[in-house]
Amino acid sequence: MRKGEEEKPPFGKSWKQWYWAVLLVLLIQIGVYYFITQKYKWVP
Amino acid sequence: MGTLDWIVLLGTLLFIVVYGAWKTRGSKDIESYLRGNKDRWWTICLSIMATQASAITFLSTPGQAYEDGMRFIQNYFGLPLAMIVISATMLPVYYRLKVFTAYEFLESRFDLKIRLLAAALFLIQRGLAAGITIYAPAIVLSTILGWSLATTNFFIGSLVIFYTVSGGTRAVSQTQKQQMAVMMGGMIVAGVMVLYLMPKEVSLGQVFQVAGIMGKLNLVDFKFDLAERYTFWSGLLGGFFLAMSYFGTDHSQVARYIGGQSVAQSRVGLLFNGLLKVPMQFIILLIGVLVFVFFQFEKPPLIFNPVAYHKINTSPTLAPVLQNLEKAHANCFESKIQIWREINQEQQNFVLSSENSKIQKLRHLQNQADRIRDQALEMVKIVDPKTRDIDYVFLHFVLHYLPQGLVGLIIAVILSAAMSSTASELNALASTTTIDFYKRSIRQKASPSHYLWVSKVVTFFWGIAAILFATYASLFENLIEAVNILGSLFYGTVLGIFLIAFYLRFVRSFATFWAAIIAELVVLHLFFLRQIIDFLFDKSALPLYIETLANLGYLWYNVIGCVLTIVFAVILQWFYPYEGLKKRRKVL
């Protein structure tokens, strides 16, 4: 086994928290982009 | 381009190349030359991003937003999910086996023939793509810089060969840090400049209002419609599928993260790519939209490609048509600018309401201008069929409106992007050729210095092949299209093999190998179905589904190849459960 494989993730969090954080950031971005789309949408 | 631009351009590029080569000089074995030098997460993240960001990203993406709005961003929504799956499942296996290439893992999981099959498919596909990575920006930049296509190819290719041969993977990662800094810095400067150049009475909020009225802020579309090219669902599913195959199995990306300091460092590098990629694409697309808004108040050219424009303008048959279209286009613009002025005078707050009849008139005029431009682009197709006019939109803005020095910086951004992705490709091609073929099948026991020497020679060979391919690419009709199709013909099968290897542990080498061969044959038959039908059958007697299959878009071959490989492998494993069992090596 390569040295450091069991190394803890940086900033002392678990990997699960990292994955959730990436998902959360994606969801927030989609929310912001959806908000921009709706706010500036042109309805004839 | 002025003198200052040339100083900035050549200074930036030469500094990156010389510094990268000097800093990574003296590799003594293939461990550091092909696997890298135990990079930290930020180097891995920047290297992954720089590999994916080719010159066409910076040339085409703003142009695409200019024409089609920002909906292209949805294609990247699946990427962060793929980063999570690769980080959690594929990355630890690559580390545990200490592989040099992604295909080495396949021998551990299955056997040699599957490894060589996947490696050969990669060499064919990526070897041709490396030429296109140079050719695509060179054909645009050669018209702007006033160089011949061959000179531009040679300039990009020789700089890349110099540092990639000299320092290998370490040089690729080292230079990509600086190249990525130049790319992001240059694009942010371009974004700030386009805002600065807007008319003084138009605020940032109003810029967004104008973009929205013209339908350019169409970022997210939740409608489920298979006929629509970009929707939230196709972006999430298709994007996830593509990102899994590109980042998980394509060695030009795998090589970027298997040489990290530890699993944790590589994992954070991949996850940060998942965090940053979507915002990065947002910024690039937003710049295209800002350029569009800028050209609402500044007269845009009818055709952005200067060479195509010149050819049409000097053609005795096309020139009169062009002049008429230009007049109509100019009239549209004058009418639009008049309405903008009236709106500005009438409304102190410049509030744009969709009920306003003036806004409706503006939309109508924009549609009219788009139709005129479409007619002009038909003429471009006749005189210059190998180029797309949207690739010149951003460059036109840069060359005509940015001050001296910044023009050189933006050209440096585009060349840096071309070099960073080409370097990764050459490095991955060399690794696969040396490790999967030469070291495994030709000469298994030789000194480290011998393999190092072979790696350097092979990198040089692939670099020369890429330059030659880029130079002669224009001689063949529809070559780029053919290369794209070729990629799609094999990508699905390779992804299928890797997905079986990682997630279907009960499927063994015999079933996987023959499933891949059968799936590939089916994909090739689908590709040639049109010719087979025309040769053998009466077209009118064929059922509709056969016609549909014959007209299938080539991107679907990725999905079909992958799904068929998995399905056939599971069926074969069911019927031949003990076949190839003795040969399996229990490494995993």
XYZ file of C-alpha atoms in Angstrom:
632
model
C 0.000 0.000 0.000
C 1.343 3.395 -0.965
C 2.453 5.639 1.878
C -0.094 8.253 2.794
C -3.112 6.397 1.422
C -4.922 6.653 4.735
C -3.954 10.288 5.058
C -6.755 12.468 6.433
C -8.132 15.049 4.059
C -6.797 18.587 4.388
C -8.634 20.934 6.778
C -9.402 18.020 9.124
C -12.699 16.948 7.559
C -13.791 13.504 6.440
C -13.926 12.611 2.753
C -17.702 12.295 2.982
C -17.893 15.924 4.027
C -15.701 16.854 1.066
C -18.022 15.042 -1.349
C -21.089 16.692 0.170
C -19.355 20.068 -0.030
C -18.682 19.587 -3.773
C -22.339 18.590 -4.295
C -23.553 21.551 -2.243
C -21.420 24.020 -4.213
C -22.781 22.528 -7.464
C -26.361 22.878 -6.188
C -25.771 26.482 -5.088
C -24.306 27.288 -8.511
C -27.270 25.713 -10.314
C -29.577 27.738 -8.028
C -27.746 30.985 -8.832
C -27.743 30.242 -12.576
C -31.459 29.387 -12.448
C -32.120 32.639 -10.573
C -30.210 34.628 -13.237
C -32.118 32.809 -16.010
C -35.492 33.627 -14.441
C -34.646 37.199 -13.400
C -33.456 38.289 -16.822
C -35.753 36.104 -18.917
C -37.575 37.980 -21.653
C -41.260 37.074 -21.858
C -42.964 38.516 -24.937
C -0.207 43.554 -32.996
C 2.203 46.212 -31.773
C 5.757 45.860 -30.444
C 4.555 45.793 -26.834
C 2.173 42.930 -27.685
C 4.995 40.907 -29.208
C 7.164 41.541 -26.132
C 4.348 40.395 -23.789
C 3.479 37.382 -25.974
C 6.991 36.070 -26.578
C 8.163 37.052 -23.063
C 5.312 35.116 -21.419
C 5.664 32.019 -23.579
C 9.466 31.847 -23.500
C 9.561 32.412 -19.743
C 7.133 29.525 -19.144
C 8.965 27.182 -21.535
C 12.532 27.990 -20.385
C 11.624 28.080 -16.682
C 9.697 24.802 -16.969
C 12.554 23.052 -18.797
C 15.207 24.432 -16.409
C 13.279 23.661 -13.230
C 12.639 20.033 -14.240
C 15.986 19.248 -15.843
C 17.934 16.142 -14.946
C 15.342 13.325 -14.749
C 17.332 10.133 -14.251
C 14.609 7.466 -14.417
C 11.170 6.924 -15.877
C 9.587 7.068 -12.397
C 10.034 10.835 -12.201
C 9.945 11.344 -15.996
C 6.615 9.595 -16.669
C 4.872 9.571 -13.266
C 5.839 13.019 -12.096
C 7.339 14.234 -8.898
C 4.801 13.769 -6.135
C 2.844 16.950 -6.774
C 0.657 18.720 -4.199
C -3.075 19.124 -4.738
C -2.999 22.602 -6.241
C -0.481 21.547 -8.904
C -2.649 18.507 -9.713
C -5.814 20.613 -9.891
C -4.224 23.252 -12.161
C -2.671 20.525 -14.321
C -6.048 18.777 -14.784
C -7.744 22.066 -15.652
C -4.963 23.157 -18.020
C -5.065 19.802 -19.836
C -8.790 20.102 -20.468
C -8.640 23.801 -21.432
C -7.494 23.756 -25.030
C -7.076 26.838 -27.198
C -10.466 26.197 -28.739
C -11.971 26.633 -25.235
C -10.845 30.252 -25.269
C -11.515 30.867 -28.964
C -14.873 29.123 -29.413
C -16.597 29.368 -26.032
C -16.999 33.187 -25.931
C -18.097 33.045 -29.590
C -20.634 30.354 -28.738
C -22.077 32.532 -25.929
C -22.162 35.467 -28.364
C -24.311 33.466 -30.804
C -26.226 31.032 -28.623
C -26.172 32.409 -25.058
C -24.845 30.701 -21.943
C -26.791 27.409 -22.026
C -23.608 25.491 -22.959
C -22.654 25.688 -19.254
C -25.162 22.894 -18.514
C -22.800 20.439 -20.247
C -20.460 20.760 -17.247
C -23.032 19.993 -14.511
C -22.139 16.272 -14.525
C -18.413 16.932 -14.094
C -18.350 17.512 -10.289
C -20.308 14.265 -9.802
C -17.767 12.372 -11.923
C -14.937 13.892 -9.844
C -16.544 12.473 -6.683
C -16.985 8.976 -8.182
C -13.424 8.893 -9.607
C -11.936 10.210 -6.323
C -13.793 7.664 -4.230
C -13.439 4.542 -6.386
C -10.923 4.695 -9.261
C -8.145 6.824 -7.780
C -7.302 4.556 -4.783
C -7.005 1.534 -7.125
C -4.585 3.342 -9.464
C -2.495 4.292 -6.413
C -2.589 0.864 -4.808
C -1.256 -0.759 -7.995
C 1.337 2.021 -8.531
C 0.541 2.057 -12.236
C 2.368 4.208 -14.785
C -0.608 4.229 -17.157
C -4.344 3.675 -16.767
C -4.093 0.625 -19.064
C -1.553 -1.097 -16.812
C -4.390 -1.498 -14.324
C -6.356 -3.510 -16.908
C -3.655 -6.190 -16.978
C -3.814 -6.475 -13.195
C -7.583 -6.803 -13.318
C -7.904 -8.873 -16.524
C -4.944 -9.834 -18.699
C -2.409 -8.490 -21.208
C -4.620 -8.575 -24.284
C -7.257 -6.265 -22.753
C -4.501 -3.885 -21.626
C -3.037 -3.756 -25.136
C -6.472 -3.400 -26.738
C -7.348 -0.346 -24.605
C -3.847 1.146 -24.987
C -3.951 0.729 -28.785
C -7.384 2.368 -28.993
C -6.038 5.275 -26.910
C -2.945 5.701 -29.133
C -5.040 5.824 -32.332
C -7.555 8.252 -30.913
C -5.276 10.556 -28.908
C -2.452 10.435 -31.483
C -4.751 11.945 -34.101
C -6.341 14.331 -31.593
C -2.902 15.741 -30.647
C -2.525 16.985 -34.226
C -5.961 18.586 -34.117
C -5.136 20.277 -30.773
C -2.372 22.125 -32.620
C -4.185 22.524 -35.944
C -7.479 23.990 -34.637
C -5.984 27.102 -32.968
C -3.202 27.401 -35.575
C -5.695 27.851 -38.413
C -7.301 30.756 -36.488
C -4.082 32.303 -35.138
C -2.251 32.079 -38.486
C -4.813 34.479 -39.997
C -4.441 36.874 -37.053
C -0.638 36.752 -36.704
C -0.097 36.803 -40.465
C 1.980 33.593 -40.357
C 1.540 30.583 -42.584
C -0.298 27.595 -41.119
C 2.902 25.506 -41.216
C 4.868 28.211 -39.315
C 2.176 28.517 -36.644
C 2.021 24.713 -36.239
C 5.801 24.545 -35.994
C 5.939 27.405 -33.454
C 3.369 25.823 -31.101
C 4.632 22.253 -31.636
C 8.366 22.920 -31.251
C 7.942 24.859 -27.963
C 5.859 22.005 -26.542
C 8.314 19.344 -27.738
C 11.224 21.258 -26.198
C 10.015 21.192 -22.603
C 7.991 17.963 -22.766
C 10.981 15.964 -24.066
C 13.306 17.700 -21.630
C 11.340 17.323 -18.382
C 8.517 14.814 -19.032
C 5.502 14.786 -16.701
C 7.228 17.111 -14.207
C 7.748 19.730 -16.897
C 4.149 19.353 -18.070
C 2.791 19.938 -14.514
C 5.282 22.721 -13.782
C 4.484 24.701 -16.944
C 0.755 24.098 -16.587
C 0.742 26.011 -13.278
C 2.052 29.123 -15.018
C -0.040 28.542 -18.138
C -3.200 28.278 -16.041
C -2.282 31.496 -14.187
C -1.829 33.268 -17.551
C -5.138 31.839 -18.835
C -7.246 32.859 -15.828
C -5.472 36.203 -15.396
C -5.859 37.023 -19.084
C -9.549 36.125 -19.164
C -10.339 38.150 -16.029
C -8.508 41.148 -17.544
C -10.513 40.678 -20.777
C -13.782 40.568 -18.780
C -12.892 43.747 -16.850
C -11.872 45.499 -20.089
C -15.114 44.697 -21.916
C -17.084 46.114 -18.960
C -14.822 49.178 -18.895
C -15.405 49.759 -22.618
C -19.226 49.703 -22.297
C -20.969 53.089 -22.737
C -20.726 55.096 -19.515
C -24.514 55.350 -19.069
C -24.897 51.549 -19.008
C -24.356 50.030 -15.551
C -23.515 46.401 -14.738
C -27.156 45.608 -13.915
C -28.260 47.116 -17.197
C -25.674 45.042 -19.066
C -27.366 41.946 -17.628
C -30.794 43.333 -18.555
C -29.715 43.864 -22.157
C -28.205 40.362 -22.308
C -31.428 38.892 -20.854
C -33.658 40.734 -23.321
C -31.616 39.371 -26.192
C -31.976 35.823 -24.810
C -28.310 35.314 -23.916
C -28.766 34.538 -20.182
C -30.412 31.170 -20.866
C -28.239 29.356 -18.312
C -30.539 26.599 -17.029
C -33.356 24.796 -18.829
C -35.104 22.066 -16.812
C -37.290 20.982 -19.755
C -36.834 17.291 -20.632
C -36.530 17.323 -24.406
C -34.267 14.892 -26.270
C -34.294 17.132 -29.354
C -32.743 20.027 -27.374
C -28.953 19.884 -27.461
C -28.344 21.597 -24.107
C -30.691 21.002 -21.169
C -30.110 20.463 -17.464
C -30.797 16.732 -17.846
C -28.587 16.105 -20.884
C -25.842 18.143 -19.181
C -26.114 16.217 -15.939
C -26.295 12.715 -17.496
C -24.261 13.226 -20.683
C -21.744 15.434 -18.876
C -21.293 12.836 -16.137
C -20.784 10.084 -18.735
C -18.245 12.081 -20.728
C -16.362 13.271 -17.632
C -16.141 9.702 -16.302
C -14.558 8.461 -19.540
C -12.290 11.479 -20.034
C -11.003 11.909 -16.453
C -11.189 8.264 -15.388
C -9.818 6.368 -18.403
C -8.040 8.779 -20.769
C -4.374 8.638 -19.826
C -3.751 12.291 -20.750
C -5.878 13.087 -17.660
C -5.094 10.030 -15.493
C -1.359 10.875 -15.744
C -2.076 14.249 -14.163
C -3.257 12.800 -10.852
C -1.536 9.398 -10.414
C 1.804 11.121 -9.820
C 0.610 13.054 -6.766
C 2.195 13.070 -3.322
C -0.560 10.831 -1.915
C -4.115 9.647 -2.564
C -5.343 12.527 -0.403
C -3.457 15.149 -2.455
C -4.717 13.728 -5.770
C -8.240 13.434 -4.406
C -8.323 17.069 -3.300
C -6.877 18.071 -6.685
C -9.704 16.242 -8.494
C -12.379 17.617 -6.144
C -11.109 21.176 -6.578
C -11.384 20.631 -10.331
C -15.034 19.728 -9.648
C -15.436 22.941 -7.628
C -13.717 25.292 -10.078
C -14.535 23.994 -13.553
C -18.158 25.178 -13.732
C -17.387 28.743 -12.498
C -14.445 28.910 -14.921
C -16.729 28.033 -17.853
C -19.255 30.558 -16.515
C -16.634 33.330 -16.649
C -15.559 32.407 -20.202
C -19.184 32.260 -21.419
C -20.012 35.509 -19.597
C -17.181 37.241 -21.457
C -18.827 36.159 -24.728
C -22.153 37.595 -23.563
C -20.455 40.855 -22.478
C -18.877 41.113 -25.929
C -22.369 40.630 -27.411
C -23.771 43.475 -25.239
C -20.766 45.626 -26.177
C -21.671 45.126 -29.862
C -25.199 46.363 -29.159
C -23.679 49.824 -28.754
C -20.703 49.467 -31.122
C -21.125 48.433 -34.746
C -20.111 44.771 -35.151
C -18.695 43.397 -38.419
C -20.986 41.165 -40.452
C -18.214 38.540 -40.750
C -15.572 38.227 -38.009
C -13.103 36.023 -39.934
C -10.840 38.551 -41.763
C -9.542 36.052 -44.339
C -13.012 34.830 -45.294
C -14.227 38.425 -45.474
C -11.378 39.337 -47.813
C -12.039 36.314 -50.041
C -15.754 37.136 -50.350
C -15.040 40.814 -50.909
C -12.680 40.048 -53.793
C -14.948 37.464 -55.417
C -16.760 38.945 -58.438
C -19.901 36.891 -57.766
C -20.074 37.101 -53.964
C -18.893 40.696 -53.391
C -22.135 42.411 -54.560
C -24.207 40.103 -52.334
C -21.925 40.869 -49.393
C -22.231 44.614 -49.941
C -26.034 44.411 -49.916
C -26.007 42.305 -46.753
C -23.579 44.707 -45.084
C -25.865 47.646 -45.888
C -28.893 45.841 -44.443
C -26.855 44.820 -41.366
C -25.664 48.399 -40.836
C -29.257 49.678 -41.127
C -30.343 47.172 -38.467
C -27.596 48.387 -36.168
C -28.468 52.069 -36.718
C -32.137 51.377 -35.925
C -31.129 49.464 -32.781
C -28.790 52.175 -31.501
C -31.497 54.786 -32.110
C -33.939 52.804 -29.955
C -31.332 52.348 -27.205
C -30.805 56.136 -27.195
C -34.558 56.773 -26.967
C -34.942 54.300 -24.096
C -32.051 55.934 -22.317
C -33.538 59.423 -22.715
C -37.092 58.407 -21.786
C -36.284 56.379 -18.716
C -34.095 57.884 -16.098
C -33.518 54.510 -14.469
C -33.066 52.691 -17.773
C -35.532 50.030 -16.595
C -36.169 47.562 -19.378
C -39.600 46.028 -19.321
C -40.689 43.253 -21.656
C -44.031 45.065 -22.160
C -42.213 48.014 -23.622
C -42.897 48.120 -27.353
C -39.410 49.461 -27.953
C -37.926 46.349 -26.412
C -40.040 44.194 -28.703
C -38.798 46.263 -31.648
C -35.215 45.726 -30.484
C -35.740 41.966 -30.365
C -37.231 42.050 -33.821
C -34.247 44.016 -35.171
C -31.806 41.610 -33.506
C -33.568 38.649 -35.156
C -33.364 40.467 -38.466
C -29.613 41.089 -37.952
C -29.135 37.387 -37.070
C -30.850 36.310 -40.294
C -28.648 38.638 -42.349
C -25.579 37.220 -40.603
C -26.763 33.662 -41.339
C -26.863 34.514 -45.041
C -23.344 35.943 -44.851
C -22.122 32.787 -43.071
C -23.414 30.697 -45.974
C -20.912 32.555 -48.164
C -18.157 31.956 -45.582
C -18.857 28.219 -45.892
C -18.211 28.472 -49.626
C -14.893 30.343 -49.451
C -13.499 28.983 -46.149
C -15.312 25.741 -45.221
C -12.745 24.649 -42.589
C -13.319 27.561 -40.193
C -16.184 28.666 -37.979
C -16.869 32.385 -37.760
C -17.698 32.242 -34.025
C -14.045 31.305 -33.345
C -13.072 34.821 -34.490
C -15.623 36.830 -32.438
C -13.546 37.119 -29.258
C -10.288 37.631 -31.174
C -11.893 40.425 -33.219
C -12.867 42.198 -30.003
C -9.386 41.701 -28.525
C -7.522 42.922 -31.601
C -9.718 45.961 -32.276
C -10.647 47.240 -28.825
C -8.041 46.185 -26.250
C -4.977 48.371 -25.647
C -1.454 47.352 -26.655
C 0.085 44.817 -24.340
C -3.250 43.225 -23.441
C -3.623 41.943 -27.005
C -0.308 40.121 -26.587
C -1.497 38.772 -23.228
C -4.716 37.318 -24.700
C -2.837 35.702 -27.606
C -0.492 34.277 -24.927
C -3.584 32.875 -23.153
C -4.693 31.078 -26.324
C -1.214 29.752 -27.141
C -0.697 28.676 -23.500
C -3.946 26.714 -23.670
C -2.861 25.054 -26.941
C 0.530 24.173 -25.460
C -0.780 22.885 -22.120
C -3.242 20.414 -23.652
C -0.792 19.316 -26.366
C 1.948 18.721 -23.764
C -0.334 16.469 -21.715
C -1.294 14.519 -24.826
C 2.324 13.998 -25.982
C 3.340 12.989 -22.474
C 0.474 10.474 -22.196
C 1.146 9.070 -25.677
C 4.815 8.590 -24.767
C 3.935 6.901 -21.450
C 1.520 4.489 -23.121
C 3.914 3.645 -25.966
C 6.873 3.121 -23.622
C 5.171 1.369 -20.707
C 2.323 -0.573 -22.320
C 4.092 -1.634 -25.505
C 7.888 -1.247 -25.402
C 8.595 -2.136 -21.747
C 5.842 -4.762 -21.512
C 6.123 -6.543 -24.857
C 9.430 -5.641 -26.563
C 12.160 -5.223 -23.948
C 11.197 -6.113 -20.407
C 14.570 -5.915 -18.683
C 16.707 -2.908 -19.429
C 18.368 -0.193 -17.390
C 16.325 2.814 -16.104
C 18.434 5.106 -18.272
C 17.520 3.049 -21.356
C 13.764 3.432 -20.672
C 14.290 7.127 -19.972
C 16.021 7.512 -23.329
C 13.246 5.570 -25.101
C 10.582 7.759 -23.398
C 12.303 10.915 -24.648
C 12.652 9.587 -28.197
C 8.994 8.508 -28.226
C 7.824 11.907 -26.900
C 9.829 13.606 -29.657
C 8.374 11.225 -32.262
C 4.770 11.915 -31.182
C 5.484 15.660 -31.190
C 6.796 15.568 -34.769
C 3.862 13.361 -35.819
C 1.422 15.885 -34.271
C 3.062 18.816 -36.118
C 3.037 16.925 -39.442
C -0.564 15.870 -38.925
C -1.554 19.462 -38.060
C 0.256 20.783 -41.131
C -1.280 18.367 -43.612
C -4.706 18.142 -41.911
C -6.148 20.825 -44.194
C -5.328 18.780 -47.297
C -7.964 16.183 -46.510
C -11.672 16.856 -46.731
C -13.529 16.792 -43.422
C -10.526 15.393 -41.580
C -11.361 16.999 -38.236
C -14.874 15.601 -38.394
C -13.399 12.186 -39.204
C -11.076 12.368 -36.176
C -13.987 13.320 -33.922
C -15.982 10.394 -35.275
C -12.986 8.078 -34.853
C -12.772 9.114 -31.178
C -16.443 8.404 -30.606
C -16.120 4.993 -32.270
C -13.657 3.793 -29.607
C -14.286 5.910 -26.496
C -17.467 4.054 -25.474
C -15.856 0.609 -25.661
C -12.853 1.698 -23.574
C -15.129 3.239 -20.931
C -17.167 0.017 -20.904
C -13.996 -2.028 -20.224
C -12.981 0.282 -17.357
C -16.456 0.320 -15.793
C -16.486 -3.502 -15.807
C -12.985 -3.546 -14.323
C -13.917 -1.212 -11.469
C -17.525 -2.021 -10.677
C -18.391 -5.536 -11.978
C -15.834 -7.673 -10.204
C -17.527 -10.981 -11.189
C -16.882 -10.364 -14.925
C -13.554 -11.838 -16.085
C -11.133 -11.203 -18.923
C -12.567 -13.696 -21.462
C -16.065 -12.184 -21.285
C -14.750 -8.592 -21.249
C -12.362 -9.006 -24.189
C -14.907 -10.628 -26.499
C -17.673 -8.281 -25.334
C -15.439 -5.320 -26.257
C -14.660 -6.827 -29.679
C -18.352 -7.565 -30.401
C -19.461 -4.128 -29.141
C -16.796 -2.445 -31.287
C -17.943 -4.417 -34.352
C -21.556 -3.402 -33.692
C -20.497 0.261 -33.384
C -18.480 0.036 -36.626
C -21.440 -1.622 -38.392
C -23.731 1.160 -37.163
C -21.211 3.689 -38.472
C -21.186 2.033 -41.911
C -24.930 1.166 -41.869
C -25.793 3.936 -44.307
C -23.342 2.552 -46.911
C -24.490 -1.052 -46.284
C -28.169 -0.104 -46.758
C -27.464 1.881 -49.918
C -25.476 -1.033 -51.351
C -27.724 -3.963 -50.422
C -31.314 -2.863 -49.950
C -34.143 -0.934 -51.483
C -34.319 2.124 -49.250
C -38.118 2.503 -49.382
C -38.694 -1.022 -48.023
C -36.755 -0.480 -44.816
C -38.454 -0.086 -41.432
C -38.242 3.298 -39.744
C -35.997 2.163 -36.873
C -33.311 1.013 -39.336
C -33.402 4.428 -40.980
C -33.101 6.041 -37.529
C -30.093 3.872 -36.663
C -28.442 4.716 -39.981
C -28.821 8.443 -39.279
C -27.623 8.275 -35.666
C -25.487 11.198 -34.481
C -21.932 9.981 -33.856
C -21.892 11.123 -30.210
C -24.373 8.322 -29.507
C -21.673 5.758 -30.444
C -20.027 6.588 -27.070
C -23.123 5.506 -25.165
C -23.861 2.497 -27.391
C -20.252 1.206 -27.263
C -20.145 1.468 -23.464
C -23.568 -0.074 -22.781
C -23.057 -2.924 -25.288
C -19.631 -3.791 -23.852
C -21.113 -4.090 -20.356
C -24.234 -6.005 -21.447
C -22.326 -8.470 -23.682
C -19.698 -9.015 -20.969
C -22.340 -9.873 -18.353
C -24.097 -12.274 -20.787
C -20.822 -13.977 -21.799
C -19.786 -14.283 -18.160
C -23.119 -15.969 -17.465
C -22.607 -18.541 -20.236
C -18.856 -19.080 -19.724
C -18.325 -18.622 -15.967
C -15.017 -20.537 -15.764
C -13.393 -19.341 -18.995
C -10.078 -17.594 -18.361
C -10.309 -18.169 -14.604
C -6.848 -19.706 -14.281
C -5.191 -16.767 -15.925
C -6.683 -14.202 -13.598
C -4.147 -12.616 -11.300
C -5.462 -11.764 -7.875
C -3.892 -8.388 -7.509
C -6.913 -6.352 -6.534
